[in-house]
Amino acid sequence: MARTFAHRPEKAALVLGFCALAVGVFIAHDSPARAYELSIYRATPLLFWVGSGISLLLGVGIAVSAPDWYRSLGLVLGGTTVLSIASLPLIRGYHFYGPGDSLTHLAWTKDILSGAMPAYDLLYPGTHTIAIVVHEATGVPLARAMLVMVSAFVLVYLLFVPLGVSVVVDDDRSVTYAALTGFLLLPINAISVFVMPHPTSQAILFLPLVIYLVAKYVTATNPRGVPLFGTAAGALLALSSLAIVFVHPQQAANVILLFGGVVFVQFLYRLFHDEHAIARHRPLYAQTFFLTAMFLAWSPFHQRSGGAVKALISSLLSDPTAGADSAHAAASLSQLGGSIKLLFLKLFIVSFVFLVIAGFFMLGGLLNRVRGTDASAFSKYIAVGTFPLGILFVAFFAASYGQFHFRVLGFIMVPITMLGGVAFARGVDALGTKLPVSPDGALGAVAAVLFSVMLVLSLLTIFHSPYMYQPSGQVSDGEMTGFSAAISHRGDATFTGLRAPGERYSDAILGFERSRDAEFRGKGIYGNYNATGENFTAARLKRVFDGPRYLPVTQAARERELAVYRGLRFPKKGFRTLESRPGVNRVQSGGGFDLYYIR
């Protein structure tokens, strides 16, 4: 009875936290998006954020201070809250989320489902087939099934970051702080890694499961033998390695580099320090060979394979404009009242903190200053395994190619998240021995406050919003309906667009194969015609086009250009001229979609 009474505050806090989250999610679900929303943060009801804030604060506070399974329940509360925030497009009833590549992935999913394209023709069919399974099993629309798939990968990430750490450390505090660091979703940088249908992003979020199985495999003692792969964990590791090849081979190649670091360390210790604990770890040779073989068996036979590497080499050797994109972006941000430095702080300040923390921890591991044989071994494994990835990051950054360096950074941030959480916990322990305060008391309260601040900073950037000079990635039902009607009733005119001629929407509506065979897509105005800025007028558009054009203008495009980009390329007065110039007619309107015919 005394024990029950002693833990009443924790129980009350957990009940309050789960109730606050449940109410917030219900209110968000009961307030679906009616049209395009420029910022999902601002458009989501305030009560959702209040409930999420209460549940996160209580979950983090209980996790760092409460004992036993109350700590675990605090982590469940915090993790469920983060998952709910990451799933807001699904909770708020968005038709789809992801206006660029994601729409093309929706198109490929439709083609696979309809039989227009075999799954094996696609370089990365993993996420698409998962969405099809969800669609067939539940009956939800395919676009919504893809959002469910995204949330499932976020759940995998949140679960296996702490589980992976639990295999290599022997203290609950390290696992707790690793889980809290996982809540920050540091691999999501909203530049090349997103919370939307995007196979590279899903592959990166799948990585903690692979690392967990690696840890189980190499640290297994007296394992039950399984043919070929040695242990049950080995069989699951091989299966997950094959899975990541199908989710995205580029990230599978990064896993090969990471595995290579483990193999290199194991080989050196077996050769020169055979009495060391690392020499007694199960070697990862066979698993690395298997993953490499599967990668080579699958990737080279697809058209898109190797494009990034070829373009990187070409850019480094011969492109004199490498880096020009960054300079252009900096100039545009300056005109909007921002700067690259400010954007970097918004996107990467928390990641930078954990890069530094984990960096010192890995250095300590290399110098044999990390407590615990497995923790010390894995700090060495990750330090050596991420070294070639760091070189790859620098190479892509120097070439300024397609923002691929941010994909590599997102991948690196997964093991950094795991080690950073352990290092943070060890730091709290060290302070607890030197200061007259308890790691579960005052120090825990300070840590909870720090994590709460970092959670706000991190979760503010997982979705595009004007806060980071970007419009929301929402794709509304009105946009899809408008484009569908426009494509179905088109005449002989070619489609143009403010920045793109709507080919992504065409992909999602017609399917990729039919869309790319169509002849009605022209070029976007920006970057192809001298009709931006003060030249964006109906009269100018009539002169620059060599024939009749359809110009779709969505509510999303208007708000992007006027509210986010402040009319920098397409000012408000230019949109007004579309309504009053002879020879420019609005032929379709409704649902946040206007179609102009320019002849």
Coordinates of C-alpha atoms in Angstrom, one line a residue:
M1 CA 0.0 0.0 0.0
A2 CA 2.9 2.4 0.9
R3 CA 4.5 1.8 -2.5
T4 CA 1.2 2.4 -4.3
F5 CA 0.8 5.7 -2.4
A6 CA 4.4 6.7 -3.1
H7 CA 3.8 6.5 -6.8
R8 CA 0.5 8.3 -7.0
P9 CA 2.0 11.5 -8.5
E10 CA 3.5 9.4 -11.4
K11 CA 0.2 7.7 -11.9
A12 CA -1.8 10.9 -11.9
A13 CA 0.7 12.5 -14.3
L14 CA 0.5 9.6 -16.7
V15 CA -3.3 9.6 -16.7
L16 CA -3.3 13.3 -17.2
G17 CA -0.8 13.1 -20.0
F18 CA -2.5 10.3 -21.9
C19 CA -5.9 12.0 -21.5
A20 CA -4.5 15.4 -22.8
L21 CA -3.0 13.6 -25.8
A22 CA -6.2 11.7 -26.5
V23 CA -8.3 14.9 -26.4
G24 CA -5.8 16.8 -28.6
V25 CA -5.7 14.0 -31.2
F26 CA -9.6 13.8 -31.2
I27 CA -9.9 17.5 -31.7
A28 CA -7.3 17.5 -34.5
H29 CA -9.1 14.6 -36.2
D30 CA -12.4 16.3 -35.7
S31 CA -11.1 19.5 -37.5
P32 CA -10.0 18.1 -40.9
A33 CA -8.4 20.4 -43.5
R34 CA -11.1 22.0 -45.7
A35 CA -8.7 23.6 -48.2
Y36 CA -5.0 24.2 -48.6
E37 CA -3.2 25.2 -45.4
L38 CA 0.0 27.2 -45.7
S39 CA 1.3 25.9 -42.4
I40 CA 0.1 22.7 -40.7
Y41 CA 1.4 24.0 -37.4
R42 CA -0.8 27.1 -37.6
A43 CA -3.9 25.4 -39.1
T44 CA -4.0 22.6 -36.5
P45 CA -6.3 23.5 -33.6
L46 CA -4.5 25.1 -30.6
L47 CA -6.0 22.5 -28.3
F48 CA -4.0 19.8 -30.1
W49 CA -0.8 21.6 -29.4
V50 CA -1.8 22.3 -25.8
G51 CA -2.6 18.6 -25.2
S52 CA 0.6 17.5 -27.0
G53 CA 2.7 20.0 -25.0
I54 CA 1.3 18.7 -21.7
S55 CA 1.8 15.0 -22.7
L56 CA 5.3 15.6 -23.9
L57 CA 6.3 17.6 -20.8
L58 CA 4.9 15.0 -18.5
G59 CA 6.3 12.1 -20.5
V60 CA 9.8 13.5 -20.5
G61 CA 9.6 14.5 -16.9
I62 CA 8.5 11.1 -15.7
A63 CA 11.0 9.3 -18.0
V64 CA 14.0 11.1 -16.4
S65 CA 12.9 10.9 -12.8
A66 CA 10.5 8.0 -12.2
P67 CA 11.6 4.4 -11.4
D68 CA 10.8 1.1 -12.9
W69 CA 8.0 0.8 -15.4
Y70 CA 6.7 4.3 -14.8
R71 CA 9.8 5.4 -16.7
S72 CA 8.8 3.1 -19.6
L73 CA 5.3 4.5 -19.5
G74 CA 6.6 8.0 -19.6
L75 CA 8.6 7.1 -22.7
V76 CA 5.5 5.5 -24.3
L77 CA 3.6 8.7 -23.6
G78 CA 6.3 10.9 -25.1
G79 CA 6.8 8.6 -28.1
T80 CA 3.1 8.4 -28.9
T81 CA 2.9 12.2 -28.8
V82 CA 5.8 12.5 -31.2
L83 CA 4.2 9.9 -33.5
S84 CA 0.9 11.9 -33.4
I85 CA 2.7 15.1 -34.4
A86 CA 4.5 13.3 -37.2
S87 CA 1.2 11.8 -38.3
L88 CA -0.7 15.1 -38.4
P89 CA -1.4 14.9 -42.2
L90 CA -3.0 11.6 -41.6
I91 CA -4.9 12.7 -38.5
R92 CA -6.1 15.9 -40.1
G93 CA -7.5 14.1 -43.1
Y94 CA -5.1 15.5 -45.8
H95 CA -5.8 14.0 -49.2
F96 CA -2.0 13.6 -49.6
Y97 CA 1.2 15.1 -48.3
G98 CA 4.2 15.7 -50.5
P99 CA 3.8 17.8 -53.7
G100 CA 7.0 16.8 -55.5
D101 CA 8.6 13.4 -55.7
S102 CA 5.9 12.0 -53.4
L103 CA 3.2 12.5 -56.0
T104 CA 5.4 10.5 -58.5
H105 CA 5.8 7.8 -55.9
L106 CA 2.0 7.7 -55.6
A107 CA 1.9 7.3 -59.4
W108 CA 4.3 4.4 -59.3
T109 CA 2.2 2.8 -56.6
K110 CA -0.9 3.1 -58.8
D111 CA 0.9 1.6 -61.7
I112 CA 2.0 -1.4 -59.7
L113 CA -1.5 -1.9 -58.3
S114 CA -3.1 -1.7 -61.7
G115 CA -0.5 -3.9 -63.3
A116 CA 0.8 -1.2 -65.7
M117 CA 4.3 -1.7 -64.2
P118 CA 5.7 -4.7 -62.5
A119 CA 7.1 -4.0 -59.0
Y120 CA 10.5 -5.4 -60.0
D121 CA 10.8 -2.7 -62.7
L122 CA 11.1 0.0 -60.0
L123 CA 14.5 0.5 -58.3
Y124 CA 12.9 0.9 -54.9
P125 CA 9.5 -0.8 -54.7
G126 CA 9.5 -1.4 -50.9
T127 CA 7.4 1.5 -49.7
H128 CA 5.1 1.3 -52.6
T129 CA 4.3 -2.4 -52.0
I130 CA 3.7 -1.7 -48.3
A131 CA 1.2 1.0 -49.2
I132 CA -0.5 -1.4 -51.5
V133 CA -0.8 -4.0 -48.8
V134 CA -2.3 -1.4 -46.4
H135 CA -4.7 -0.3 -49.2
E136 CA -5.8 -3.9 -49.9
A137 CA -6.0 -4.9 -46.3
T138 CA -8.0 -1.9 -45.0
G139 CA -9.7 -0.5 -48.0
V140 CA -8.4 3.0 -47.4
P141 CA -7.6 5.1 -50.5
L142 CA -4.2 4.5 -51.9
A143 CA -3.0 8.1 -51.2
R144 CA -4.0 7.7 -47.5
A145 CA -2.4 4.2 -47.4
M146 CA 0.9 5.9 -48.3
L147 CA 0.5 8.3 -45.3
V148 CA -0.1 5.3 -43.1
M149 CA 3.1 3.7 -44.4
V150 CA 5.0 6.9 -43.5
S151 CA 3.7 6.8 -40.0
A152 CA 4.7 3.1 -39.7
F153 CA 8.3 3.9 -40.5
V154 CA 8.3 6.7 -38.0
L155 CA 7.1 4.2 -35.4
V156 CA 9.9 1.8 -36.3
Y157 CA 12.4 4.6 -35.8
L158 CA 11.0 5.6 -32.4
L159 CA 10.9 2.0 -31.2
F160 CA 14.3 0.8 -32.3
V161 CA 16.5 3.7 -31.3
P162 CA 16.1 2.8 -27.6
L163 CA 15.9 -0.9 -28.2
G164 CA 19.2 -0.8 -30.2
V165 CA 20.9 1.1 -27.3
S166 CA 19.5 -1.4 -24.8
V167 CA 21.5 -4.2 -26.4
V168 CA 24.9 -2.5 -25.9
V169 CA 24.5 -0.7 -22.5
D170 CA 23.6 -2.0 -19.1
D171 CA 21.9 1.0 -17.5
D172 CA 18.4 2.2 -17.9
R173 CA 19.3 5.9 -17.9
S174 CA 21.2 5.5 -21.2
V175 CA 18.3 3.8 -22.8
T176 CA 15.9 6.5 -21.5
Y177 CA 18.0 9.4 -22.9
A178 CA 18.5 7.6 -26.2
A179 CA 14.7 7.3 -26.5
L180 CA 14.4 11.0 -25.7
T181 CA 17.0 11.9 -28.3
G182 CA 15.0 9.7 -30.7
F183 CA 11.9 11.9 -30.1
L184 CA 13.9 14.8 -31.7
L185 CA 13.7 13.1 -35.1
L186 CA 17.1 14.4 -35.9
P187 CA 17.5 12.6 -39.3
I188 CA 14.5 14.6 -40.6
N189 CA 16.1 17.7 -42.0
A190 CA 13.2 18.8 -44.3
I191 CA 15.7 19.4 -47.1
S192 CA 16.4 15.8 -48.3
V193 CA 14.8 13.7 -45.6
F194 CA 11.1 14.2 -44.9
V195 CA 8.0 12.9 -43.1
M196 CA 6.3 12.2 -46.4
P197 CA 6.2 9.3 -48.9
H198 CA 9.9 9.4 -50.0
P199 CA 11.8 6.1 -50.1
T200 CA 15.1 7.6 -49.1
S201 CA 13.5 9.0 -45.9
Q202 CA 11.8 5.7 -45.1
A203 CA 15.0 3.8 -45.6
I204 CA 16.8 6.1 -43.1
L205 CA 14.0 5.7 -40.6
F206 CA 14.3 2.0 -41.0
L207 CA 18.0 2.0 -40.1
P208 CA 17.6 1.8 -36.3
L209 CA 16.0 -1.7 -36.8
V210 CA 19.1 -2.8 -38.8
I211 CA 21.4 -1.4 -36.1
Y212 CA 19.4 -3.2 -33.4
L213 CA 19.8 -6.5 -35.2
V214 CA 23.5 -5.9 -35.8
A215 CA 23.9 -5.3 -32.0
K216 CA 21.9 -8.5 -31.2
Y217 CA 23.9 -10.5 -33.8
V218 CA 27.5 -9.5 -32.8
T219 CA 26.9 -9.6 -29.1
A220 CA 25.1 -12.9 -29.0
T221 CA 26.4 -15.3 -26.4
N222 CA 25.7 -19.1 -26.7
P223 CA 23.2 -18.4 -29.5
R224 CA 20.9 -21.1 -30.9
G225 CA 22.3 -21.9 -34.3
V226 CA 20.4 -21.1 -37.5
P227 CA 21.7 -22.4 -40.8
L228 CA 23.6 -19.9 -43.0
F229 CA 23.2 -16.8 -40.8
G230 CA 24.3 -18.3 -37.4
T231 CA 21.5 -17.0 -35.1
A232 CA 17.9 -15.9 -35.2
A233 CA 19.1 -12.3 -35.0
G234 CA 21.4 -13.1 -38.0
A235 CA 18.5 -14.4 -40.1
L236 CA 16.4 -11.3 -39.2
L237 CA 19.4 -9.1 -40.0
A238 CA 19.8 -10.6 -43.4
L239 CA 16.0 -10.1 -44.0
S240 CA 16.2 -6.5 -42.9
S241 CA 19.3 -5.9 -45.1
L242 CA 17.3 -7.3 -48.1
A243 CA 14.4 -5.0 -47.1
I244 CA 16.5 -1.9 -47.1
V245 CA 17.8 -2.7 -50.6
F246 CA 14.2 -2.7 -51.8
V247 CA 13.2 0.4 -49.8
H248 CA 16.1 2.4 -51.3
P249 CA 19.4 1.0 -52.6
Q250 CA 21.3 4.3 -52.1
Q251 CA 20.8 3.9 -48.3
A252 CA 21.6 0.2 -48.6
A253 CA 25.0 1.4 -50.0
N254 CA 25.4 3.6 -47.0
V255 CA 24.7 0.6 -44.7
I256 CA 27.4 -1.3 -46.6
L257 CA 29.8 1.4 -45.7
L258 CA 28.7 1.3 -42.1
F259 CA 29.0 -2.5 -42.0
G260 CA 32.4 -2.1 -43.6
G261 CA 33.5 0.0 -40.6
V262 CA 32.4 -2.8 -38.2
V263 CA 34.2 -5.4 -40.3
F264 CA 37.4 -3.3 -40.4
V265 CA 37.5 -2.9 -36.6
Q266 CA 36.7 -6.5 -36.0
F267 CA 39.4 -7.6 -38.4
L268 CA 42.1 -5.4 -36.8
Y269 CA 41.2 -6.5 -33.2
R270 CA 41.2 -10.2 -34.2
L271 CA 44.6 -9.7 -35.9
F272 CA 46.4 -7.6 -33.3
H273 CA 44.3 -7.8 -30.0
D274 CA 42.7 -11.2 -30.0
E275 CA 42.2 -11.0 -26.2
H276 CA 40.0 -7.9 -26.5
A277 CA 36.2 -8.2 -26.2
I278 CA 35.7 -7.0 -29.8
A279 CA 37.7 -10.1 -30.9
R280 CA 35.0 -12.2 -29.2
H281 CA 32.1 -10.4 -31.0
R282 CA 30.5 -12.5 -33.7
P283 CA 32.1 -11.2 -37.0
L284 CA 29.9 -9.3 -39.4
Y285 CA 31.7 -10.6 -42.5
A286 CA 29.0 -12.9 -43.8
Q287 CA 26.3 -10.3 -43.3
T288 CA 28.3 -7.6 -45.0
F289 CA 28.9 -10.0 -47.9
F290 CA 25.2 -10.9 -48.1
L291 CA 24.1 -7.3 -48.2
T292 CA 26.7 -6.3 -50.8
A293 CA 25.7 -9.3 -52.9
M294 CA 22.0 -8.4 -52.7
F295 CA 22.8 -4.8 -53.6
L296 CA 24.9 -5.7 -56.6
A297 CA 22.3 -8.3 -57.7
W298 CA 19.5 -5.8 -57.6
S299 CA 20.7 -2.2 -58.3
P300 CA 22.8 -2.3 -61.5
F301 CA 19.9 -3.6 -63.6
H302 CA 17.7 -0.6 -63.1
Q303 CA 18.0 2.6 -65.1
R304 CA 18.1 5.0 -62.2
S305 CA 20.9 3.1 -60.4
G306 CA 24.2 4.9 -60.1
G307 CA 23.0 8.2 -61.2
A308 CA 24.0 10.0 -58.1
V309 CA 27.6 8.7 -58.2
K310 CA 28.1 9.5 -61.9
A311 CA 26.7 13.0 -61.4
L312 CA 28.9 13.5 -58.3
I313 CA 32.0 12.6 -60.2
S314 CA 31.1 14.6 -63.2
S315 CA 30.3 17.7 -61.0
L316 CA 33.5 17.4 -59.1
L317 CA 35.7 17.0 -62.2
S318 CA 34.1 19.4 -64.7
D319 CA 31.3 21.6 -63.3
P320 CA 32.5 25.2 -62.8
T321 CA 29.2 26.2 -61.3
A322 CA 29.3 23.8 -58.3
G323 CA 28.2 25.9 -55.3
A324 CA 26.3 28.4 -57.4
D325 CA 22.9 27.0 -56.2
S326 CA 23.9 27.8 -52.6
A327 CA 24.8 31.3 -53.5
H328 CA 21.6 31.8 -55.4
A329 CA 19.6 30.4 -52.5
A330 CA 21.4 32.8 -50.1
A331 CA 20.6 35.7 -52.3
S332 CA 16.9 34.7 -52.5
L333 CA 16.7 34.3 -48.7
S334 CA 18.2 37.7 -48.2
Q335 CA 15.5 39.2 -50.3
L336 CA 12.9 37.5 -48.1
G337 CA 14.5 39.0 -45.0
G338 CA 16.2 35.7 -43.9
S339 CA 19.7 34.3 -44.3
I340 CA 21.4 30.9 -44.7
K341 CA 22.8 31.3 -41.2
L342 CA 19.4 31.8 -39.7
L343 CA 17.9 28.9 -41.6
F344 CA 20.9 26.7 -40.6
L345 CA 20.2 27.5 -36.9
K346 CA 16.5 26.7 -37.3
L347 CA 17.2 23.4 -39.0
F348 CA 20.4 22.1 -37.5
I349 CA 21.2 23.7 -34.2
V350 CA 19.9 20.6 -32.2
S351 CA 21.6 18.2 -34.6
F352 CA 24.9 20.1 -34.3
V353 CA 24.7 19.8 -30.5
F354 CA 24.3 16.0 -30.7
L355 CA 27.0 15.7 -33.4
V356 CA 29.4 17.4 -31.0
I357 CA 28.3 15.2 -28.0
A358 CA 28.4 12.0 -30.0
G359 CA 31.7 13.0 -31.6
F360 CA 33.4 13.3 -28.1
F361 CA 31.8 10.0 -27.1
M362 CA 33.3 8.3 -30.2
L363 CA 36.6 9.9 -29.6
G364 CA 36.5 8.5 -26.0
G365 CA 35.6 5.1 -27.5
L366 CA 38.6 5.2 -29.8
L367 CA 40.8 6.1 -26.8
N368 CA 39.2 3.3 -24.7
R369 CA 37.7 5.8 -22.3
V370 CA 34.1 4.6 -22.6
R371 CA 32.6 2.5 -19.8
G372 CA 31.2 -0.9 -20.8
T373 CA 32.8 -3.3 -23.2
D374 CA 29.9 -3.4 -25.7
A375 CA 29.3 0.4 -25.5
S376 CA 33.0 1.0 -26.1
A377 CA 33.0 -1.5 -29.0
F378 CA 30.0 0.1 -30.7
S379 CA 31.4 3.6 -30.3
K380 CA 34.5 2.4 -32.2
Y381 CA 32.3 0.6 -34.8
I382 CA 30.2 3.7 -35.5
A383 CA 33.2 6.1 -35.4
V384 CA 35.0 4.0 -38.1
G385 CA 31.8 3.2 -40.0
T386 CA 30.7 6.8 -40.3
F387 CA 34.1 8.1 -41.4
P388 CA 33.6 7.2 -45.1
L389 CA 30.1 8.5 -44.9
G390 CA 31.5 11.8 -43.7
I391 CA 33.8 11.9 -46.7
L392 CA 30.8 11.2 -48.9
F393 CA 29.0 14.1 -47.3
V394 CA 31.9 16.4 -48.0
A395 CA 32.1 15.3 -51.6
F396 CA 28.4 15.9 -52.3
F397 CA 28.6 19.2 -50.5
A398 CA 31.6 20.3 -52.5
A399 CA 29.8 19.3 -55.7
S400 CA 26.6 21.0 -54.6
Y401 CA 24.7 18.1 -56.3
G402 CA 21.0 17.8 -55.7
Q403 CA 21.2 18.3 -51.9
F404 CA 22.4 14.7 -51.7
H405 CA 24.7 15.7 -48.8
F406 CA 21.7 16.2 -46.7
R407 CA 20.6 12.6 -47.4
V408 CA 24.0 11.4 -46.2
L409 CA 23.7 13.7 -43.1
G410 CA 20.2 12.3 -42.4
F411 CA 21.7 8.7 -42.5
I412 CA 24.6 9.7 -40.2
M413 CA 22.2 11.3 -37.7
V414 CA 20.7 7.9 -36.9
P415 CA 23.7 6.4 -35.2
I416 CA 24.6 9.8 -33.9
T417 CA 21.2 9.9 -32.2
M418 CA 21.8 6.6 -30.5
L419 CA 25.3 7.4 -29.3
G420 CA 24.3 11.0 -28.5
G421 CA 21.6 9.8 -26.1
V422 CA 24.1 7.4 -24.3
A423 CA 26.7 10.2 -24.1
F424 CA 24.1 12.6 -22.7
A425 CA 23.1 10.1 -20.0
R426 CA 26.8 9.5 -19.1
G427 CA 27.2 13.2 -18.8
V428 CA 24.3 13.4 -16.4
D429 CA 25.8 10.5 -14.4
A430 CA 29.2 12.3 -14.3
L431 CA 27.7 15.5 -13.0
G432 CA 25.7 13.6 -10.4
T433 CA 29.0 12.3 -8.9
K434 CA 30.6 15.7 -8.8
L435 CA 27.6 17.8 -7.7
P436 CA 25.4 17.4 -4.6
V437 CA 22.4 16.7 -6.8
S438 CA 20.8 13.5 -8.0
P439 CA 20.6 12.5 -11.6
D440 CA 16.9 11.6 -11.0
G441 CA 16.2 14.8 -9.0
A442 CA 17.4 18.3 -9.9
L443 CA 19.7 17.1 -12.7
G444 CA 16.9 15.2 -14.2
A445 CA 14.6 18.2 -14.0
V446 CA 17.3 20.3 -15.8
A447 CA 17.6 17.6 -18.4
A448 CA 13.9 17.4 -18.9
V449 CA 13.8 21.2 -19.5
L450 CA 16.6 21.0 -22.0
F451 CA 14.9 18.2 -23.9
S452 CA 11.6 20.0 -23.9
V453 CA 13.3 23.1 -25.5
M454 CA 15.1 20.9 -28.0
L455 CA 11.8 19.1 -28.8
V456 CA 10.1 22.4 -29.7
L457 CA 13.0 23.4 -31.9
S458 CA 13.2 20.1 -33.7
L459 CA 9.5 19.3 -34.1
L460 CA 9.0 22.8 -35.6
T461 CA 11.0 21.8 -38.6
I462 CA 9.7 18.3 -39.5
F463 CA 7.1 19.9 -41.8
H464 CA 7.6 22.7 -44.3
S465 CA 6.1 26.0 -43.2
P466 CA 6.8 29.7 -43.5
Y467 CA 9.0 29.4 -40.4
M468 CA 11.6 27.8 -42.7
Y469 CA 10.6 29.9 -45.8
Q470 CA 8.7 27.0 -47.4
P471 CA 5.0 26.4 -48.0
S472 CA 3.3 23.3 -46.6
G473 CA 3.6 20.1 -48.6
Q474 CA -0.2 19.5 -48.4
V475 CA -1.8 18.3 -51.6
S476 CA -5.5 19.2 -51.2
D477 CA -8.4 17.3 -52.7
G478 CA -9.4 20.4 -54.6
E479 CA -6.1 20.6 -56.3
M480 CA -6.2 17.0 -57.4
T481 CA -9.8 17.3 -58.6
G482 CA -9.0 20.5 -60.5
F483 CA -6.0 19.0 -62.2
S484 CA -7.9 15.9 -63.1
A485 CA -10.7 17.8 -64.7
A486 CA -8.2 20.1 -66.6
I487 CA -6.3 17.1 -67.9
S488 CA -9.5 15.2 -68.9
H489 CA -11.0 18.2 -70.8
R490 CA -7.8 19.6 -72.3
G491 CA -7.7 20.7 -75.9
D492 CA -4.7 21.0 -78.1
A493 CA -3.0 23.6 -75.9
T494 CA 0.1 22.8 -73.8
F495 CA 0.2 23.1 -70.0
T496 CA 2.6 25.5 -68.4
G497 CA 2.8 26.6 -64.7
L498 CA 4.4 29.2 -62.5
R499 CA 7.3 27.0 -61.5
A500 CA 6.4 23.6 -63.1
P501 CA 3.8 22.5 -65.6
G502 CA 2.0 20.2 -63.2
E503 CA 3.8 17.0 -64.2
R504 CA 3.7 15.7 -60.7
Y505 CA 0.0 16.0 -60.5
S506 CA -0.3 14.4 -63.9
D507 CA 1.8 11.5 -62.7
A508 CA -0.5 11.0 -59.7
I509 CA -3.7 11.3 -61.8
L510 CA -2.8 9.3 -64.9
G511 CA -0.1 7.0 -63.5
F512 CA 3.6 7.5 -64.3
E513 CA 3.7 5.6 -67.5
R514 CA 0.7 7.4 -69.1
S515 CA 1.8 10.7 -67.8
R516 CA 5.3 10.6 -69.2
D517 CA 4.0 9.5 -72.6
A518 CA 1.6 12.5 -72.7
E519 CA 2.4 15.4 -75.0
F520 CA 0.5 18.2 -73.3
R521 CA 3.2 19.2 -70.8
G522 CA 5.3 22.3 -71.6
K523 CA 7.7 24.2 -69.4
G524 CA 7.2 26.2 -66.2
I525 CA 7.5 30.0 -66.4
Y526 CA 10.2 30.4 -63.8
G527 CA 13.6 29.6 -65.2
N528 CA 12.4 29.2 -68.8
Y529 CA 10.7 32.5 -69.8
N530 CA 11.5 36.1 -69.1
A531 CA 8.2 36.6 -67.4
T532 CA 8.9 36.8 -63.6
G533 CA 9.1 39.7 -61.2
E534 CA 7.8 42.9 -62.8
N535 CA 7.5 41.0 -66.1
F536 CA 4.9 38.7 -64.7
T537 CA 1.9 40.1 -66.5
A538 CA -0.8 38.6 -68.7
A539 CA 0.4 40.7 -71.6
R540 CA 4.0 39.5 -71.2
L541 CA 2.8 35.8 -71.0
K542 CA 1.0 36.2 -74.3
R543 CA 4.2 37.4 -76.0
V544 CA 6.6 34.9 -74.6
F545 CA 4.6 31.8 -75.5
D546 CA 4.8 30.5 -79.0
G547 CA 1.3 29.1 -78.9
P548 CA -1.8 28.7 -76.7
R549 CA -1.2 27.6 -73.1
Y550 CA -3.1 26.4 -70.1
L551 CA -1.9 28.0 -66.9
P552 CA -3.1 26.3 -63.7
V553 CA -2.9 28.4 -60.6
T554 CA -3.7 26.7 -57.3
Q555 CA -4.4 28.3 -54.0
A556 CA -1.2 26.6 -52.8
A557 CA 0.8 28.4 -55.6
R558 CA -0.8 31.8 -54.8
E559 CA -0.1 31.5 -51.1
R560 CA 3.4 30.2 -51.7
E561 CA 4.3 33.1 -54.0
L562 CA 2.6 35.9 -52.1
A563 CA 2.7 34.9 -48.4
V564 CA 6.0 32.9 -48.3
Y565 CA 8.0 34.4 -51.1
R566 CA 6.4 37.8 -50.8
G567 CA 5.9 38.2 -54.5
L568 CA 9.6 38.0 -55.3
R569 CA 9.1 36.1 -58.6
F570 CA 5.3 36.4 -59.0
P571 CA 3.9 39.6 -57.5
K572 CA 0.2 40.2 -56.6
K573 CA -0.4 42.7 -59.4
G574 CA 0.7 40.0 -61.9
F575 CA -2.1 37.7 -60.7
R576 CA -4.6 40.5 -61.1
T577 CA -3.7 41.0 -64.7
L578 CA -4.8 37.4 -65.4
E579 CA -8.3 38.4 -64.7
S580 CA -8.5 41.5 -66.9
R581 CA -6.4 41.0 -70.1
P582 CA -8.1 40.2 -73.4
G583 CA -6.9 36.9 -74.7
V584 CA -6.4 35.4 -71.2
N585 CA -9.5 33.6 -69.9
R586 CA -10.3 31.7 -66.8
V587 CA -11.9 28.6 -68.1
Q588 CA -12.1 26.6 -64.8
S589 CA -12.4 27.5 -61.2
G590 CA -13.2 25.9 -57.9
G591 CA -11.7 24.0 -54.9
G592 CA -8.6 26.3 -54.8
F593 CA -7.8 25.6 -58.5
D594 CA -8.0 28.1 -61.3
L595 CA -7.2 27.3 -65.0
Y596 CA -6.3 30.1 -67.4
Y597 CA -6.3 29.8 -71.2
I598 CA -3.7 32.0 -72.8
R599 CA -4.0 32.4 -76.5

